[in-house]
mmCIF file of C-alpha atoms in Angstrom:
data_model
loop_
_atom_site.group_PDB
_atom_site.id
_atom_site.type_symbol
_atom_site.label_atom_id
_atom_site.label_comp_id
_atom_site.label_asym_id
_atom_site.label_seq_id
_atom_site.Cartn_x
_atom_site.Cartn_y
_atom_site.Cartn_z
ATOM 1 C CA UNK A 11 11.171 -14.013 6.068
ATOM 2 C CA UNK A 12 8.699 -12.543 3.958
ATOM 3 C CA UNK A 13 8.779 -11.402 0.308
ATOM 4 C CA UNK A 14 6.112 -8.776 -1.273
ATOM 5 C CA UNK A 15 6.147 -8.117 -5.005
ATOM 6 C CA UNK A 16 4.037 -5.151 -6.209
ATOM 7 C CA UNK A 17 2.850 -4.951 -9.343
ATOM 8 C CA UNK A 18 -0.131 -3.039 -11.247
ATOM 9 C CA UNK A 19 1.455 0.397 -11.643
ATOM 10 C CA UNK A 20 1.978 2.584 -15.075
ATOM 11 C CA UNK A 21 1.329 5.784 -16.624
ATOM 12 C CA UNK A 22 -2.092 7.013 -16.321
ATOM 13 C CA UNK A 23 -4.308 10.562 -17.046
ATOM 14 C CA UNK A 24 -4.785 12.438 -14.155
ATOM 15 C CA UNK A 25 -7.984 11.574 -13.144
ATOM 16 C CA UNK A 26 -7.888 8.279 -14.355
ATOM 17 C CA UNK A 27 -7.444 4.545 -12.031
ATOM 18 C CA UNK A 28 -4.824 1.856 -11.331
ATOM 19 C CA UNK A 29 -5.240 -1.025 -9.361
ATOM 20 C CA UNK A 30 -1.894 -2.187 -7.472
ATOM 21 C CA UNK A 31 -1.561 -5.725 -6.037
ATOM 22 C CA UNK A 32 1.172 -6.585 -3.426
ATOM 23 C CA UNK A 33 1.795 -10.835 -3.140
ATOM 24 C CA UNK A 34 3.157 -11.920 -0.089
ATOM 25 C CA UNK A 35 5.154 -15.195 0.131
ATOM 26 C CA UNK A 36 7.265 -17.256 2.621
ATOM 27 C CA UNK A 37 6.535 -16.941 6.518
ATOM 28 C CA UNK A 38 3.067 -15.306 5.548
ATOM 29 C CA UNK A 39 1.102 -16.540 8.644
ATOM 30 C CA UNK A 40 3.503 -13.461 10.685
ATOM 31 C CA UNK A 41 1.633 -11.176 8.833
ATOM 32 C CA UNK A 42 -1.172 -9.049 10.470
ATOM 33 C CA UNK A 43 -1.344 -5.241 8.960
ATOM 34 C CA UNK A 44 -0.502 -4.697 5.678
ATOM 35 C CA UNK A 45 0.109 -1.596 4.285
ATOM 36 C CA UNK A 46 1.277 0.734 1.031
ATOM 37 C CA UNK A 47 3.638 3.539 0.919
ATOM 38 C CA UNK A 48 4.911 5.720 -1.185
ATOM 39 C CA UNK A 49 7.711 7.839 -2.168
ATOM 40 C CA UNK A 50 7.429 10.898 -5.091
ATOM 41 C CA UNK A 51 11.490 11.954 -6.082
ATOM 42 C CA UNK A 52 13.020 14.832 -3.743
ATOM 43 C CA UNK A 53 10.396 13.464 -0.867
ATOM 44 C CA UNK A 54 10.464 11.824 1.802
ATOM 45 C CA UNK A 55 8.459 8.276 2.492
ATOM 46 C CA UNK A 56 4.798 9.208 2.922
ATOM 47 C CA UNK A 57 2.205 6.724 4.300
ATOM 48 C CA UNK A 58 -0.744 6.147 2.116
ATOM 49 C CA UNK A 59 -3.077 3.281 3.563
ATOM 50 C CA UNK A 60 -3.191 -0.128 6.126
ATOM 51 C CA UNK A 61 -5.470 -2.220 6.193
ATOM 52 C CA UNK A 62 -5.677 -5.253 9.570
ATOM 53 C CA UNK A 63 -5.270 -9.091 8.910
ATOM 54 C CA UNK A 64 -9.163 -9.589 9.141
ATOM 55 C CA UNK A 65 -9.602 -6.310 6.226
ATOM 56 C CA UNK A 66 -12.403 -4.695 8.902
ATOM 57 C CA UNK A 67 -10.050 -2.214 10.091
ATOM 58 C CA UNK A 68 -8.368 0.652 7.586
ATOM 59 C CA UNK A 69 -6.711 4.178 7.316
ATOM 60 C CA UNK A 70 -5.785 5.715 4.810
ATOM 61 C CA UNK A 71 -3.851 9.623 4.489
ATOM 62 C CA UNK A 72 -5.956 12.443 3.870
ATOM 63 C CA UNK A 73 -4.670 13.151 1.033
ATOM 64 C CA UNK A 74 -6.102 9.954 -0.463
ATOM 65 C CA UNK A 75 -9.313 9.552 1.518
ATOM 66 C CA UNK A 76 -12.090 9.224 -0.723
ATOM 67 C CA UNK A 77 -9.965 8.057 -3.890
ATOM 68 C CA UNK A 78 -7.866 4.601 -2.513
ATOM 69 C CA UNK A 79 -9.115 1.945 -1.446
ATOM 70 C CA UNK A 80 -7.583 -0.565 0.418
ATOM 71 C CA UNK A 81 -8.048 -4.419 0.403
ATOM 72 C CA UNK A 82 -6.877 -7.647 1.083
ATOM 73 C CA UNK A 83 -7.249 -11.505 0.240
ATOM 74 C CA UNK A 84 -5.877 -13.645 2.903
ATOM 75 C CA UNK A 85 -6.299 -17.025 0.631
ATOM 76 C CA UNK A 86 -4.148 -15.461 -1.983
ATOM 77 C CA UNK A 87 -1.764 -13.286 0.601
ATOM 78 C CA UNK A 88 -2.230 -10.478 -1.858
ATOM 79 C CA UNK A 89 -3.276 -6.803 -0.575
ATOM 80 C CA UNK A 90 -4.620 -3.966 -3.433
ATOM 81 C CA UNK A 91 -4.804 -0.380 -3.667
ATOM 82 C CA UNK A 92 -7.055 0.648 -5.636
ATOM 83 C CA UNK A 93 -6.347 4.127 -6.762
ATOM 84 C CA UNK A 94 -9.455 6.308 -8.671
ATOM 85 C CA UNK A 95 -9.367 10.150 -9.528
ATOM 86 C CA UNK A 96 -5.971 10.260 -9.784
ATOM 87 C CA UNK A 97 -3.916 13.263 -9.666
ATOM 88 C CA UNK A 98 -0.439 14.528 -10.854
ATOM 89 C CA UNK A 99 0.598 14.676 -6.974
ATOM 90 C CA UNK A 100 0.178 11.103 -6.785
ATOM 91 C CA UNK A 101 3.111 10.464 -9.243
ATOM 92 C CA UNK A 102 5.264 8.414 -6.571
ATOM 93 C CA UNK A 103 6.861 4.518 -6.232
ATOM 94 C CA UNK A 104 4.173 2.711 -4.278
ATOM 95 C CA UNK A 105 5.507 0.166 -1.935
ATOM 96 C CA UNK A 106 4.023 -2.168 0.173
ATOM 97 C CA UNK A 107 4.550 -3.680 3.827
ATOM 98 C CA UNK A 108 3.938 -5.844 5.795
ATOM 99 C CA UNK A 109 3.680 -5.961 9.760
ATOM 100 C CA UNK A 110 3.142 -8.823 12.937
ATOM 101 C CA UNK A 111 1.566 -5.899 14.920
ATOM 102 C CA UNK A 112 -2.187 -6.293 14.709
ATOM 103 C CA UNK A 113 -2.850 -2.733 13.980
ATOM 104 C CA UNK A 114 -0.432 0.088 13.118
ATOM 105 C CA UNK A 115 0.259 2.803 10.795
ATOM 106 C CA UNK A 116 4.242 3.451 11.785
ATOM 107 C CA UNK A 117 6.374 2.983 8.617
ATOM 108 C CA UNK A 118 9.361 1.516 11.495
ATOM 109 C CA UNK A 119 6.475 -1.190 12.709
ATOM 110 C CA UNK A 120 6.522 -2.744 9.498
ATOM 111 C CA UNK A 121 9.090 -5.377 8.788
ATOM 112 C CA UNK A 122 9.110 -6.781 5.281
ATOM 113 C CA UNK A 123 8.730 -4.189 1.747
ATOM 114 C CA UNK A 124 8.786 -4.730 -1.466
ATOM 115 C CA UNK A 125 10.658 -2.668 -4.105
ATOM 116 C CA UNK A 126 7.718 -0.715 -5.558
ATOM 117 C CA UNK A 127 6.044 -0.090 -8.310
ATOM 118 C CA UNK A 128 6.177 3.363 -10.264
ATOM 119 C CA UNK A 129 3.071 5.309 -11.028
ATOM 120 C CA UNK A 130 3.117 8.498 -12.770
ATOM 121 C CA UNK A 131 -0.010 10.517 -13.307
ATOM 122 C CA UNK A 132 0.136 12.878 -16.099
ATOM 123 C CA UNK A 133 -1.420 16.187 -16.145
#
């Protein structure tokens, strides 16, 4: 089993940054891609970035390219998202995942979440 616990999220100005940090723990040598999510109220799950066990590999949505930016620390299991220019639309719970599959971006590939962290944007 692995357990992820987000933290980092709060209110911000739109146009403002957060920096989110996801800590893995228990059977964390399973892990390969690691990735966030997120989910705004009335939408459905949207993918936002993943990022591959070695950190050279990452995607990220287009409606974040440019602004996130993924990252991970192996020697502290923790992955970030750090989040700059940030807009009202990106008022969502961010969760993130964790995958064995060396490289995917399939919400159903991913086998472990944590319960999220809010992050509202005001306008």
């Amino acid at each position: 089993q692995v357990q992820l616990v987000e933290s980092g999220g709060g209110l911000v100005q739109a146009g403002g940054s957060l920096r989110l940090s996801c800590a893995a723990s228990g059977r964390t040598f399973s892990i390969s891609t690691m990735g966030w999510f997120r989910q705004a109220p009335g939408k459905e799950r949207e993918f936002v970035a993943t990022i591959n066990r070695s950190g050279e590999m990452t995607y990220y949505a287009d409606s974040v390219k440019g602004r996130f930016t993924i990252s991970r620390d192996n020697a502290k299991n923790t992955v970030y998202l750090q989040m700059a220019n940030l807009e009202p639309e990106d008022t969502a719970v961010y969760r993130c995942a964790a995958s064995a599959v060396p490289w995917t971006v399939a919400a159903h590939e991913f086998h472990s979440w944590g319960q999220g962290t809010q992050v509202t944007v005001s306008s």
